[in-house]
Every structure is written in C-alpha cells, then in structure tokens.
Amino acid sequence: MDSINIKKLAEALNLSTSTISRAFRDNSDINSATKARILAKAKELNYQPNHYASNLREQKSKTIAVIVPELANNYFSQAIHGIERVARENGYHILIYVTDDEYQKEVTFIRHLHNGRADGIIMSVSGEADDHNYLNKFGSKRLPLVFFDRIYEDIDTPRVITNDYNSSFLATEHLIEQGCTRIAYLVVNKSLSIGKTRMQGYLDALAKHQVPFEENLIVDCSNSYEENSVIIKEALTQLKPDGIFTSVERLAFATYYACYDLNISIPKALKVISFSSLEIAPLLNPSLTTITQPATEIGEEAAKLLFTILDDRADKSPSNEVVLTSKIIKRNSTRND
Amino acid sequence: MDSINIKKLAEALNLSTSTISRAFRDNSDINSATKARILAKAKELNYQPNHYASNLREQKSKTIAVIVPELANNYFSQAIHGIERVARENGYHILIYVTDDEYQKEVTFIRHLHNGRADGIIMSVSGEADDHNYLNKFGSKRLPLVFFDRIYEDIDTPRVITNDYNSSFLATEHLIEQGCTRIAYLVVNKSLSIGKTRMQGYLDALAKHQVPFEENLIVDCSNSYEENSVIIKEALTQLKPDGIFTSVERLAFATYYACYDLNISIPKALKVISFSSLEIAPLLNPSLTTITQPATEIGEEAAKLLFTILDDRADKSPSNEVVLTSKIIKRNSTRND
DNA sequence: TTGTATGCGTTATCAA
DNA sequence: TTGATAACGCATACAA
C-alpha cells in the first residue's frame, strides 16, 4: 500500500504522530506555526485522518442512521432532506435504510446498527408488526432512537409527530361542511398508530356532526398499487361514498385513477381530501385538497432531538415529544359548485 | 463501559479471541460445535463484531456513498431506491449526501470520503462548476467512482446515462408534429453536459424539420422557484412560444404554474413536454407528456457497475458506459384538438 | 509545545 | 482445531 497515513506524514515533516494528530483536533495544545505546516503538508499529500481508526479510538462514529418505509414518497424525501441539513451542520453523516414496509428488514437493520456503525437512529416505523419488543431487548445499550411520524406507541423514546388527530378531525369536518354524508376513510394499516390516530379524528368528527358511521366505509388498503386499484374501485361502486379521506397520499392518487376509470367526477360526485406533502398538489386534475405536514421541519426536529441526546447522554432526557402542526389546504377536489 | 466486545465474549466462553473471531468469518477453520456455541452466546450477550475495528483491520468499509444534487425529486429518490436495493443485496451500506447543486459541497463531500469512510462513490454531479479537475487530483488513490445521469465528460470514469440526445430529438420532433413552430427549450444549466446533450437533440430536430432556430428560445433558468417563475412568465409573454420542452421536471411544473397565472391554455395555446420521472404525470391538469427515464434501473445499474469494480480492482475495467433508454409517453399536454 | 507509549476491537500469521 | 501475538491508524495520558 502506498497510501498516506499519520506515520508517513509525521516522517515527511520530521514530527511525531501525536503532533500530527493534534493538528487535526481542535482542543489540543499545539504551536500554531507547526499546525499550519502540518495542515499544508497534509493537503499536499492528501492526508486525512482515517475515519475508522479515529472512531475506533473515540468510540463514536459521527454517523446516524435513518430508517424509512419508502423513499419514493415526497413526505419521506423531504423529511430526509431536513435530517440531512441538520446532520451536516453538526458534522454528522447519514446512512439510509429502506424497509419497504417489511418488519423483518427493520429488525435486521436496527440490530446490525448496534455494532458501532451509527451513534443514533432516526426512524419512521414500518408498522407491519405487532411485536416491537425487539427494541427493548437491547436494554441500556440501545442506541439513541428518535421516531418521526410513524411510531410505536409502546416504545418509550423521543418522537416528532404532527397533530394528526386534530387534522383528521378537521379534514373530516371539512368534507361534512362541503355536504358529504357518506365519507369513506382509506387507510393502509389500521393497526399502526398513525392509522388509528387519524381514524379516531375521522370518527369523532362524524359523531360530532351526527353523520352515521358505517363500518364498511373504513377501507383497509394494501401497499400494492394493483391491489389498491381493485379495492378502491370496488369501494367506490359498492359503497357509493360522496367523500373520501385518505390517510396517505398514495391512496389519493389511487382514488384519482379509479375515478378516471369509472368516470366519477371529482369533486362533483366525490370529494377527496388527503394527507400529502406533494408540492404540486395544485397542478392535479382537480387540484387536491391536502393536509400538508411540515415534512422538512419534522426531519429537522427529529435530527435536533437526536443530537441533543447525543450531546449529553448524561441527561437521559425523559421521553420527549415534539408535536408539529399540519395545515389543511383547501383546493378543488373538495370544492362545492 | 459495560459494553460487550470480543474479549469479554472470549472470557465468558473460556476461549481465545481468535476463536471467537473465526466464528464470525466464513473462511476460517473452526470446529462447528464451538462455532455454534460461540454464536449462541453471542446472541445471548448481543455481541456483534465492532464495525470500526473490523474495517480498520480489513481496510474496507462495506459502505458506498451516494451524492445527489437534490432529494425532493422523483428521479433521484427512485434512483437511490435502485441503488439501495442492489447495495443491500451485496451487503453494503449507503451514505447519502445532498449537494443542493452547490459545487463547493460536492468537492467537500468527495474529499472527506477519501478517509476510508466509503469504498466507492456513486454520483450525479452538481454541474455548477467549470473545474472538475479536483477529481483527478486524487491520482491513483481516487475512490472508485460511478456517475449517473449528470456527468462530467472530462472525467474518465464509468457512467450510467440515458439516450438523452435521442430522446430530446424525438421530443422536439413530437412538438413539431403537433404543429408547434416556436419551441422554447428550458434548461437549468446550459453548460452542464446533460443540458448540452439534451439541447443538441432539440437543435437537430429543429434543423431537420426546417424550423427556424432562435437563440432567445433557449431559456436558462435557475434553481430558485421564485426566479424561475419570473423568468418563465417573461419568456411566455415576450417570446410567445407555442411549444415548450423542459430539460427537468421542475421547469415543467413552473411552466404549468405560470400558465395558470397567465391564463395560457395547455395544450391549446402551448404544448408542453418534459423530462420527468413523476409517477402521477397522468393526474396533472392537463396530464403531462413526459420523457421518462428508467430511474430505478439507472440506480441499479450504477450500483452494479460500482460493485463489479469493487470486486476486482485488479481489472481496472476501462471507463465503462451503460446507456439506458428513456420512453416518451404522450399525454394531453401535447395533444392536438 | 512536543514526543513516547499504550490501547481502542478486530483479524491474520504463526506456532502449538 | 485452537491460542498467542502483532498490526491496522489514530488519540490520549504522561513524560520531557
């Protein structure tokens, strides 16, 4: 190997390795002239302290892992962008893991991260499973973990969420105000906390306005585009809803496609509102009324939360919860002519 | 620290650390009974070989870095997803870096990656700069690098691209066939190879069909939404094009917004075609005619390319180029009534 | 302000 | 088949 390392740089400069090392740490005492000399030579020889050696020595990696269910989704890419920004400011690197909503992958990822590769984890859970206890198995040695958006309620760890209950309530109320009486709620995973919370807002809004609730109108969808197409078309033709509230943006798109196919006119025959971070919602046909979560901000907050924990583990700050506010943006898909 | 390591595990089992180590490597000779015993105890104590120590020892990280200009863009999130899949299959981890199209960040990222943190890099370049030579400065010690989509032509390294020239030619031809005679080409960075290639297809199609070329009709846009709004509105009112071909999807969206504002009807008064990987292009108002790149596949190919290089550096396979094919999908934004 | 020596947790070499 | 030992590249305690 002809690659550069601290020893060679030391030889080249006739200094000891410790002095070299000091030139790269901010705290240590070192003559500013030698430091300059070292840094210059380092640049010339393209030397950088080896990351793995440093981290082995310091027992930390300056790396965090981000685990998300999917990537091709505006919400998550925006959130990751937010995380990225904050991480970069703090000198941290980011590892990305995509679970494709598979519980097994989630477990595997988390387990493998506990080998020093990452100092902390930011995760939006897959929610496929019932048993989240694997997270507790690590005991006191579990890496600092921050949930965002999709969380496991039974795991005690800091989290960044939005006021989903409230948003759902208002979204449903909005549909009612626009004259809907048969409002379907489309969800991907009823049992996942996020599905439940959002559903409760829906239920309570119906109750408040004395709109009769019908079990069928809660439509459990899947993660497959084809399956959803079938499910939604069937729901539209069988249940004949006049309003649809979807818990994730993908289901709103599927609803649009279904309506195109079935020749159902939005908003005339069916009004649609959805959780969505799509920036071009105004460009849809018709423009989509959305509950828009501050995705980037959620990512930023999650990262900040993690870094405060990382900065002083001593604090062991008790399970913290940050709640951000979503905005309902009314557009043509719920318009009343 | 009470955390587990190889030595403690060795003590717990009354074995040497070397034996423990062997249990975790596939090649070494070890009694299968002891191996089982070790793995069982390891699981019990939650032991995993420390990643940094291993990598320091082995001089490789099983990690690749992915550098992209932006994240909140369907193309890149799909590409990353493709990379992720292949990387995972190969047991590699992925670090993500976002340049926000800033050259300086790109240089910094790349430079910092050369400290052992990553074994290789997959990048779509920012293209803000003229001097890419920093990439050559590393000499023979430069990490294996694969470009995808946005490349620097003067850097000799494997790349995965699409048949952009051809797609642009066909896209422009399509507009001409639909009756357009004043076709504007919207680009973000004329000097970037991708901008140039796509522009050449546009120019040649005009020439072939004897549509007179007008310098003004090439509109150089920026990365700021606000600036683009101004630029595009001005272009629409001043130049009065009847067709627009945008080199990136963001500019198509901006065009839509501008047309809404200016009450210009698409496709009646203006036809629009764009490079875009947007999955919901059919849902736009009007549905958008796109040149769709196989984004996921591009990511997968790029990853595969990198891994073949990583597998046998000996080969030093000469600069390889993979060209994939985009598809033009005609929709209403270029329809002729 | 600088140098020496030690150890971070592994794995590879060699000997037993 | 297993164990002792050195080395990976660096950062720190301590000595100078």
XYZ file of C-alpha atoms (C1' of nucleotides) in Angstrom:
706
model
C 0.000 0.000 0.000
C 1.342 3.397 -0.914
C -1.445 5.249 0.771
C -0.773 8.045 3.166
C -1.242 7.768 6.888
C -0.317 9.602 10.010
C 3.042 7.938 10.317
C 4.215 8.825 6.846
C 3.064 12.361 7.241
C 4.968 12.505 10.508
C 8.110 11.238 8.826
C 7.764 13.663 5.966
C 7.649 16.502 8.441
C 10.065 15.145 10.965
C 7.488 15.240 13.678
C 5.849 12.675 15.882
C 2.492 11.210 15.095
C 0.995 12.747 18.187
C 1.802 16.192 16.933
C 0.178 15.401 13.645
C -2.847 14.114 15.426
C -3.067 17.277 17.454
C -3.091 19.401 14.350
C -6.381 17.811 13.427
C -8.076 18.116 16.795
C -9.323 21.460 17.949
C -8.741 21.066 21.622
C -5.117 20.073 21.876
C -2.220 22.383 22.537
C -0.063 22.906 19.545
C 2.112 25.621 18.133
C 0.064 27.382 15.515
C 3.026 27.518 13.165
C 3.587 23.771 13.259
C -0.089 23.256 12.939
C -0.151 25.331 9.782
C 2.859 23.490 8.463
C 1.188 20.171 9.132
C -2.088 21.126 7.559
C -0.315 22.414 4.490
C 1.668 19.258 4.048
C -1.418 17.204 4.724
C -3.254 18.955 1.969
C -0.343 18.451 -0.347
C -0.167 14.751 0.362
C -3.929 14.458 0.510
C -3.870 13.193 4.033
C -6.964 12.839 6.154
C -7.189 11.071 9.474
C -8.587 7.635 8.854
C -12.159 7.611 9.876
C -12.248 4.089 11.173
C -9.140 4.404 13.231
C -10.373 7.620 14.785
C -13.732 6.205 15.538
C -12.338 3.047 16.963
C -10.250 5.167 19.226
C -13.007 7.587 20.174
C -15.812 5.074 20.283
C -18.134 7.138 18.235
C -18.853 7.347 14.576
C -20.335 10.753 13.864
C -22.882 8.880 11.839
C -26.591 8.459 12.241
C -28.875 6.007 10.557
C -32.182 6.949 9.030
C -34.716 4.190 8.550
C -37.800 4.831 6.442
C -40.511 2.616 4.979
C -40.077 4.015 1.495
C -38.126 6.557 -0.442
C -40.226 7.349 -3.473
C -42.599 9.428 -1.431
C -42.481 13.168 -1.120
C -43.003 13.100 2.565
C -40.013 10.949 3.309
C -37.660 12.524 0.843
C -38.454 15.912 2.284
C -38.034 14.645 5.807
C -34.697 13.109 4.943
C -33.629 16.342 3.400
C -34.402 18.073 6.664
C -32.467 15.485 8.593
C -29.589 15.804 6.178
C -29.326 19.535 6.650
C -29.195 19.409 10.407
C -26.864 16.441 10.395
C -24.457 18.178 8.068
C -24.416 21.254 10.247
C -23.449 19.064 13.154
C -20.774 17.290 11.191
C -22.669 14.024 11.064
C -23.020 11.611 8.208
C -26.180 9.792 7.267
C -26.806 6.177 6.498
C -30.062 5.387 4.731
C -32.109 2.242 5.164
C -35.377 1.474 3.397
C -37.631 -1.172 4.886
C -40.197 -1.352 2.087
C -42.621 -1.684 4.963
C -41.177 -5.033 5.893
C -40.855 -5.662 9.554
C -38.063 -8.164 9.167
C -35.854 -5.656 7.416
C -36.483 -3.167 10.135
C -35.386 -5.616 12.788
C -32.313 -6.606 10.830
C -31.267 -3.036 10.165
C -31.612 -1.979 13.750
C -29.790 -4.996 15.029
C -26.876 -4.514 12.674
C -26.570 -0.881 13.523
C -25.653 -1.793 17.036
C -22.111 -2.649 16.109
C -20.814 0.861 16.305
C -21.675 1.812 12.797
C -24.041 4.508 13.930
C -24.320 6.664 17.020
C -28.062 7.035 16.798
C -31.136 6.194 14.777
C -33.983 8.209 13.345
C -36.832 6.028 12.222
C -40.302 6.055 10.827
C -41.542 2.567 11.514
C -42.782 0.003 9.081
C -45.693 -0.878 11.274
C -46.142 -4.270 9.804
C -45.712 -5.992 13.079
C -47.239 -6.487 16.446
C -44.134 -7.182 18.404
C -41.883 -4.197 18.765
C -40.221 -5.543 21.759
C -37.063 -6.289 19.930
C -36.324 -2.640 20.508
C -36.314 -3.151 24.219
C -34.076 -6.172 24.076
C -31.028 -4.020 23.778
C -31.563 -2.812 27.293
C -29.454 0.121 28.329
C -27.187 -0.440 25.386
C -29.798 0.511 22.847
C -28.705 3.258 20.550
C -30.409 6.611 20.997
C -33.525 6.410 18.884
C -35.925 9.067 17.653
C -39.188 8.233 15.969
C -40.821 10.504 13.480
C -44.337 10.389 12.137
C -44.900 6.666 12.280
C -44.175 5.482 15.752
C -44.615 2.524 18.038
C -46.555 3.770 20.990
C -45.293 1.081 23.283
C -41.668 2.047 22.833
C -40.502 4.752 25.148
C -38.328 7.030 23.086
C -38.382 10.618 21.858
C -40.596 11.329 18.884
C -41.598 14.005 16.437
C -45.156 13.806 15.267
C -47.876 16.025 13.910
C -51.267 16.801 15.333
C -52.815 14.018 13.332
C -55.918 13.579 15.386
C -56.822 17.189 15.053
C -56.003 17.343 11.360
C -58.134 14.309 10.674
C -60.966 15.753 12.650
C -60.828 18.993 10.701
C -60.420 17.195 7.387
C -63.499 15.122 8.029
C -65.378 18.146 9.232
C -64.411 19.949 6.062
C -65.920 17.167 3.968
C -69.088 17.289 6.049
C -69.301 21.024 5.614
C -68.983 20.536 1.897
C -72.063 18.399 2.052
C -70.680 14.896 2.240
C -72.706 12.363 4.174
C -71.057 9.118 3.173
C -67.398 9.610 3.860
C -65.004 6.756 3.336
C -61.716 6.604 5.190
C -58.903 4.905 3.291
C -56.069 3.574 5.361
C -53.098 1.323 4.739
C -52.609 -0.178 8.118
C -55.403 0.204 10.577
C -53.395 -1.186 13.421
C -50.476 1.173 13.038
C -50.658 4.037 15.483
C -50.746 6.602 12.754
C -53.690 4.879 11.132
C -55.515 4.658 14.401
C -54.969 8.243 15.411
C -56.085 9.558 12.096
C -59.085 7.285 12.126
C -60.155 8.494 15.541
C -60.280 12.071 14.304
C -62.452 10.899 11.482
C -64.779 9.017 13.800
C -65.127 11.845 16.254
C -65.898 14.368 13.561
C -68.624 12.124 12.223
C -70.038 11.766 15.701
C -69.957 15.466 16.394
C -71.949 16.199 13.277
C -74.221 13.238 13.743
C -73.190 11.666 10.496
C -73.948 7.978 10.883
C -70.884 5.805 10.939
C -70.674 2.737 8.817
C -68.035 0.118 9.372
C -67.630 -0.621 5.655
C -66.624 2.900 4.973
C -63.301 2.252 6.601
C -61.386 0.712 3.752
C -58.204 -1.126 4.547
C -55.844 -0.911 1.605
C -52.520 -2.515 0.863
C -49.123 -1.452 -0.348
C -49.584 -2.822 -3.805
C -50.758 -0.488 -6.497
C -52.723 -3.179 -8.291
C -54.481 -4.440 -5.205
C -55.441 -0.929 -4.197
C -56.870 -0.263 -7.593
C -59.225 -3.193 -7.187
C -60.081 -2.424 -3.593
C -60.848 1.213 -4.270
C -62.890 0.627 -7.371
C -64.948 -1.887 -5.503
C -65.406 0.510 -2.633
C -66.490 3.270 -4.969
C -69.039 1.182 -6.791
C -70.352 -0.787 -3.825
C -70.374 1.812 -1.091
C -71.038 4.844 -3.231
C -69.339 7.329 -0.938
C -69.619 11.038 -1.679
C -66.446 11.890 0.160
C -63.099 10.210 0.630
C -60.480 10.920 3.216
C -57.207 9.121 2.619
C -54.591 8.666 5.282
C -51.662 8.638 2.875
C -51.121 10.388 -0.411
C -50.660 7.225 -2.396
C -54.278 6.308 -1.747
C -55.458 9.672 -3.014
C -53.633 9.070 -6.267
C -55.158 5.631 -6.500
C -58.563 7.177 -5.921
C -57.985 9.664 -8.716
C -57.012 6.904 -11.093
C -60.037 4.876 -10.072
C -62.341 7.826 -10.617
C -60.870 8.473 -14.043
C -61.533 4.872 -14.955
C -65.013 4.772 -13.511
C -65.940 8.159 -14.829
C -66.694 9.518 -11.420
C -66.316 13.252 -11.329
C -64.254 14.875 -8.589
C -65.447 16.969 -6.826
C -68.966 16.851 -8.196
C -69.758 13.248 -7.375
C -66.951 12.628 -4.940
C -64.866 14.939 -2.826
C -61.339 13.954 -1.890
C -59.006 15.106 0.830
C -55.710 13.524 1.737
C -52.661 13.671 3.881
C -49.975 14.667 1.408
C -46.760 16.579 1.117
C -46.949 16.759 -2.622
C -45.676 20.117 -3.737
C -47.588 20.028 -6.980
C -50.964 19.220 -5.471
C -52.265 22.420 -7.120
C -51.406 21.001 -10.527
C -53.529 17.897 -10.209
C -56.791 17.457 -12.025
C -58.584 18.560 -9.994
C -56.180 20.232 -7.619
C -56.063 18.173 -4.460
C -57.157 19.383 -1.064
C -54.432 18.305 1.315
C -53.462 18.021 4.895
C -49.873 19.015 4.482
C -47.354 18.033 7.087
C -44.250 20.131 7.561
C -42.101 17.288 6.333
C -38.769 19.063 6.145
C -39.312 20.581 9.556
C -40.242 17.219 11.004
C -36.950 15.858 9.749
C -35.055 18.792 11.170
C -36.709 18.484 14.558
C -36.070 14.776 14.689
C -32.411 15.362 13.949
C -32.154 18.116 16.526
C -33.766 15.903 19.096
C -31.306 13.144 18.390
C -28.344 15.454 18.595
C -29.352 16.875 21.940
C -29.492 13.322 23.224
C -26.162 12.523 21.635
C -24.541 15.607 23.086
C -25.141 14.673 26.665
C -26.236 11.193 27.303
C -25.907 12.050 30.933
C -29.176 13.912 30.731
C -31.015 10.841 29.584
C -33.768 13.306 28.871
C -37.042 11.541 29.516
C -39.068 10.563 26.571
C -39.590 13.760 24.740
C -42.345 14.519 22.326
C -42.393 17.254 19.707
C -45.714 17.933 18.048
C -45.801 19.971 14.888
C -48.821 21.329 13.129
C -50.133 20.295 9.750
C -52.073 22.637 7.532
C -55.245 21.897 5.647
C -55.055 23.480 2.228
C -58.400 23.567 0.506
C -58.380 23.089 -3.214
C -60.738 21.980 -5.922
C -61.071 18.338 -5.015
C -63.421 19.341 -2.200
C -64.973 22.334 -3.883
C -68.691 22.814 -3.817
C -70.095 24.104 -7.047
C -18.295 0.977 29.735
C -20.016 -2.285 30.293
C -20.458 -2.982 26.630
C -19.657 -6.307 25.133
C -16.623 -6.983 22.989
C -14.702 -9.878 21.653
C -12.546 -10.202 24.711
C -15.415 -10.439 27.144
C -17.153 -12.928 24.967
C -13.932 -14.932 24.877
C -13.688 -14.887 28.640
C -17.299 -15.854 29.058
C -16.685 -18.884 26.909
C -13.205 -19.673 28.037
C -11.861 -19.341 24.562
C -9.388 -17.083 22.866
C -10.415 -14.041 20.922
C -9.084 -15.575 17.757
C -11.501 -18.423 18.040
C -14.348 -16.014 18.559
C -13.275 -14.064 15.553
C -13.198 -17.189 13.470
C -16.763 -17.981 14.369
C -17.816 -14.833 12.578
C -15.774 -15.314 9.428
C -16.849 -17.817 6.856
C -13.485 -18.946 5.625
C -11.634 -19.902 8.778
C -11.264 -23.374 10.160
C -13.235 -23.907 13.267
C -14.974 -26.745 14.966
C -18.604 -26.457 14.095
C -19.629 -27.253 17.639
C -17.578 -24.450 19.128
C -18.792 -22.166 16.412
C -22.380 -22.910 17.339
C -21.571 -22.408 20.991
C -19.994 -19.062 20.243
C -22.791 -17.818 18.064
C -25.338 -18.802 20.660
C -23.535 -16.988 23.425
C -23.003 -14.015 21.135
C -26.681 -13.772 20.510
C -27.377 -14.043 24.183
C -24.972 -11.276 25.039
C -25.911 -9.282 21.987
C -22.429 -9.304 20.634
C -21.540 -8.177 17.160
C -18.027 -7.636 15.835
C -17.278 -3.956 16.037
C -17.585 -2.489 12.633
C -14.828 0.055 13.016
C -12.306 -2.345 14.361
C -13.039 -4.806 11.587
C -12.817 -2.175 8.944
C -9.652 -0.742 10.320
C -8.213 -4.178 10.205
C -9.526 -5.077 6.790
C -9.115 -1.683 5.193
C -12.546 -1.607 3.740
C -15.857 -0.353 4.924
C -18.588 -2.151 3.025
C -20.089 1.261 2.559
C -20.714 3.345 -0.517
C -21.549 6.992 -0.750
C -24.281 8.384 -2.936
C -24.057 12.028 -3.875
C -27.027 13.725 -5.495
C -27.916 17.331 -6.271
C -31.286 17.091 -4.587
C -33.529 14.663 -2.823
C -37.025 16.039 -3.238
C -37.144 14.939 -6.825
C -38.756 11.780 -8.048
C -35.920 10.948 -10.306
C -33.312 10.921 -7.603
C -35.374 9.237 -4.960
C -36.173 6.465 -7.381
C -32.559 6.166 -8.427
C -31.453 5.981 -4.824
C -34.004 3.330 -4.185
C -32.484 1.305 -7.005
C -29.017 1.788 -5.597
C -30.240 0.842 -2.173
C -31.652 -2.442 -3.348
C -28.521 -3.573 -5.098
C -26.307 -2.366 -2.297
C -28.302 -4.248 0.281
C -28.092 -7.413 -1.748
C -24.346 -7.054 -1.744
C -24.184 -6.373 1.939
C -23.220 -2.757 1.524
C -24.408 0.256 3.430
C -25.262 3.606 1.906
C -24.264 7.086 2.916
C -26.286 9.909 1.417
C -25.004 13.348 0.533
C -27.044 16.158 -0.982
C -25.197 18.960 -2.718
C -28.154 21.284 -3.312
C -26.414 21.870 -6.614
C -23.537 23.570 -4.889
C -20.157 22.778 -6.299
C -18.342 23.506 -3.074
C -20.348 20.917 -1.191
C -19.605 18.375 -3.836
C -15.892 18.959 -3.540
C -16.030 18.815 0.233
C -18.041 15.628 0.298
C -15.798 13.843 -2.114
C -12.691 14.944 -0.356
C -13.945 13.823 3.022
C -14.985 10.489 1.702
C -11.397 9.675 0.953
C -10.634 8.896 4.542
C -11.818 5.355 4.415
C -15.399 6.104 5.212
C -16.586 4.731 1.901
C -15.255 2.180 -0.536
C -16.785 3.829 -3.556
C -18.950 6.672 -4.756
C -21.992 6.931 -6.956
C -22.688 10.473 -8.011
C -24.885 12.652 -10.111
C -22.951 15.877 -10.373
C -23.987 19.349 -9.343
C -22.648 20.823 -12.523
C -22.287 24.256 -11.094
C -18.632 24.407 -11.875
C -16.160 24.512 -14.668
C -13.277 22.887 -12.948
C -13.801 19.249 -12.229
C -10.195 18.526 -12.007
C -10.299 18.126 -8.288
C -11.471 14.642 -9.112
C -8.221 13.874 -10.839
C -6.108 15.220 -8.035
C -6.506 12.059 -6.084
C -4.441 10.268 -8.671
C -4.445 6.542 -8.390
C -5.842 6.766 -4.906
C -9.180 8.102 -6.014
C -12.058 6.024 -4.824
C -13.907 4.047 -7.445
C -16.496 6.426 -8.831
C -19.558 5.888 -10.964
C -21.516 8.734 -12.479
C -25.159 8.511 -13.251
C -27.254 10.800 -15.365
C -25.430 14.049 -14.730
C -21.815 13.539 -15.532
C -18.608 15.433 -16.136
C -17.450 14.479 -19.560
C -13.854 15.312 -18.862
C -13.608 12.835 -16.029
C -12.754 9.343 -17.088
C -14.897 7.064 -15.005
C -17.719 4.573 -15.549
C -21.153 6.043 -16.053
C -24.790 5.171 -16.466
C -26.723 7.501 -18.685
C -29.782 7.526 -20.861
C -30.073 8.186 -24.545
C -30.732 11.844 -23.914
C -29.793 13.137 -27.308
C -32.184 10.812 -28.997
C -34.982 11.444 -26.523
C -34.634 15.174 -26.939
C -34.643 14.847 -30.653
C -37.824 12.803 -30.565
C -39.437 15.062 -28.007
C -38.803 18.107 -30.148
C -39.954 16.272 -33.210
C -43.131 15.340 -31.395
C -43.841 19.011 -30.685
C -43.193 19.874 -34.305
C -45.535 17.148 -35.441
C -48.173 18.557 -33.156
C -47.876 21.793 -35.058
C -45.514 23.832 -32.912
C -43.269 26.277 -34.708
C -41.902 28.323 -31.848
C -40.497 25.826 -29.417
C -38.723 27.050 -26.326
C -36.161 24.900 -24.575
C -35.960 25.415 -20.831
C -32.758 24.364 -19.174
C -31.209 24.829 -15.770
C -27.598 24.740 -16.632
C -26.676 25.094 -20.237
C -23.058 24.295 -19.655
C -23.696 21.028 -17.878
C -23.240 18.069 -20.132
C -26.754 16.903 -19.637
C -28.079 20.299 -20.640
C -25.886 20.372 -23.694
C -26.748 16.903 -24.895
C -30.428 17.468 -24.497
C -30.153 20.812 -26.233
C -28.359 19.307 -29.182
C -31.218 16.906 -29.790
C -33.551 19.847 -29.726
C -31.439 21.829 -32.183
C -31.014 18.970 -34.599
C -34.716 18.197 -34.625
C -35.453 21.812 -35.447
C -32.913 21.727 -38.244
C -34.214 18.510 -39.671
C -37.703 19.926 -39.923
C -36.503 23.310 -41.060
C -37.991 25.063 -38.101
C -36.012 28.264 -37.736
C -33.922 28.407 -34.591
C -33.996 31.428 -32.377
C -31.388 31.988 -29.718
C -33.865 33.555 -27.269
C -35.925 30.438 -27.225
C -33.283 28.741 -25.192
C -34.188 29.890 -21.726
C -31.647 29.461 -18.995
C -33.405 29.025 -15.692
C -32.168 28.840 -12.127
C -32.650 26.620 -9.146
C -34.869 29.044 -7.322
C -38.573 28.634 -7.637
C -39.233 32.354 -7.449
C -36.648 33.285 -10.027
C -37.914 30.665 -12.412
C -41.427 31.926 -12.061
C -40.305 35.350 -13.218
C -38.084 34.033 -15.977
C -40.708 31.736 -17.392
C -43.522 34.245 -17.275
C -41.368 36.707 -19.073
C -40.427 34.124 -21.652
C -44.051 33.206 -22.205
C -45.221 36.781 -22.681
C -42.224 38.062 -24.614
C -41.361 35.137 -26.821
C -44.830 33.750 -27.242
C -43.739 30.163 -27.824
C -46.329 27.591 -28.840
C -44.331 24.686 -27.502
C -42.076 24.173 -24.517
C -39.584 21.436 -23.943
C -38.138 21.390 -20.451
C -34.978 19.576 -19.559
C -36.016 18.855 -15.989
C -39.378 18.213 -14.447
C -39.220 21.134 -12.078
C -39.327 23.523 -15.014
C -42.427 21.830 -16.374
C -44.170 22.407 -13.074
C -43.053 26.019 -13.103
C -44.417 26.335 -16.622
C -47.759 24.932 -15.520
C -47.962 27.397 -12.662
C -47.017 30.253 -14.962
C -49.668 29.246 -17.465
C -52.295 29.066 -14.759
C -51.389 32.561 -13.708
C -51.221 33.971 -17.189
C -54.317 32.144 -18.340
C -52.495 30.378 -21.088
C -54.220 27.174 -22.015
C -52.243 23.963 -22.270
C -52.248 22.334 -24.786
C -54.372 24.680 -26.872
C -52.104 27.701 -26.782
C -48.978 25.976 -25.565
C -47.828 22.391 -25.696
C -45.505 21.073 -23.029
C -43.196 18.099 -22.887
C -40.660 17.390 -20.208
C -38.089 15.019 -18.888
C -39.781 13.640 -15.810
C -40.000 10.557 -13.668
C -43.164 11.690 -11.996
C -45.385 8.712 -11.459
C -48.523 10.779 -11.342
C -47.940 12.669 -14.564
C -51.293 11.313 -15.787
C -53.032 13.089 -12.918
C -51.846 16.556 -13.808
C -54.081 19.130 -15.360
C -53.555 18.544 -18.194
C -51.772 15.226 -17.982
C -48.136 15.803 -18.834
C -46.353 14.330 -21.812
C -43.058 13.046 -20.483
C -39.742 11.631 -21.419
C -39.480 9.133 -18.645
C -36.118 7.802 -17.622
C -35.867 4.367 -16.023
C -34.736 5.939 -12.785
C -34.762 2.885 -10.573
C -32.954 0.869 -13.191
C -30.364 3.592 -13.620
C -29.667 3.403 -9.914
C -29.430 -0.347 -10.030
C -27.063 -0.312 -12.977
C -24.872 2.294 -11.367
C -24.640 0.207 -8.237
C -23.877 -2.945 -10.166
C -21.168 -1.138 -12.081
C -19.594 0.061 -8.893
C -19.682 -3.365 -7.327
C -18.024 -5.027 -10.268
C -15.223 -2.510 -9.918
C -15.072 -3.047 -6.189
C -14.978 -6.789 -6.580
C -11.807 -6.873 -8.581
C -9.854 -3.723 -8.659
C -7.273 -5.727 -10.489
C -9.355 -5.499 -13.585
C -9.317 -1.730 -13.514
C -12.002 -2.086 -16.132
C -11.620 0.780 -18.558
C -14.152 3.527 -18.416
C -17.368 1.768 -18.911
C -20.550 3.313 -20.165
C -24.056 1.944 -19.770
C -26.747 3.599 -21.815
C -30.363 3.017 -20.937
C -33.401 4.007 -22.902
C -35.993 6.569 -21.920
C -39.565 6.416 -23.102
C -41.674 9.211 -24.463
C -45.172 8.932 -23.090
C -47.611 11.126 -24.920
C -50.352 12.694 -22.889
C -52.673 15.641 -23.048
C -50.180 18.429 -22.629
C -49.135 17.956 -26.238
C -52.486 16.902 -27.585
C -53.812 18.410 -30.750
C -57.505 19.117 -30.657
C 4.925 22.792 22.978
C 6.316 18.186 21.557
C 7.412 13.111 21.909
C 6.732 8.248 23.839
C 3.946 4.635 24.796
C -0.391 2.379 25.154
C -4.785 0.751 23.797
C -9.314 1.094 21.025
C -11.579 -4.133 18.930
C -10.515 -6.701 15.349
C -8.204 -10.220 12.221
C -4.189 -12.631 10.171
C 0.043 -15.078 10.871
C 2.248 -18.347 13.045
C 3.045 -21.793 16.343
C 1.193 -25.328 19.292
C -8.657 -27.077 15.722
C -7.153 -23.548 18.848
C -4.195 -19.867 21.128
C -0.658 -16.116 21.406
C 0.715 -12.113 19.199
C 1.268 -8.314 16.102
C -0.709 -4.875 13.407
C -4.472 -1.791 11.313
C -4.268 4.123 12.120
C -5.204 7.024 15.365
C -5.731 9.829 20.029
C -4.567 10.468 24.652
C -2.029 10.184 29.284
C 2.065 11.087 30.668
C 6.780 12.392 30.419
C 10.130 15.549 28.650
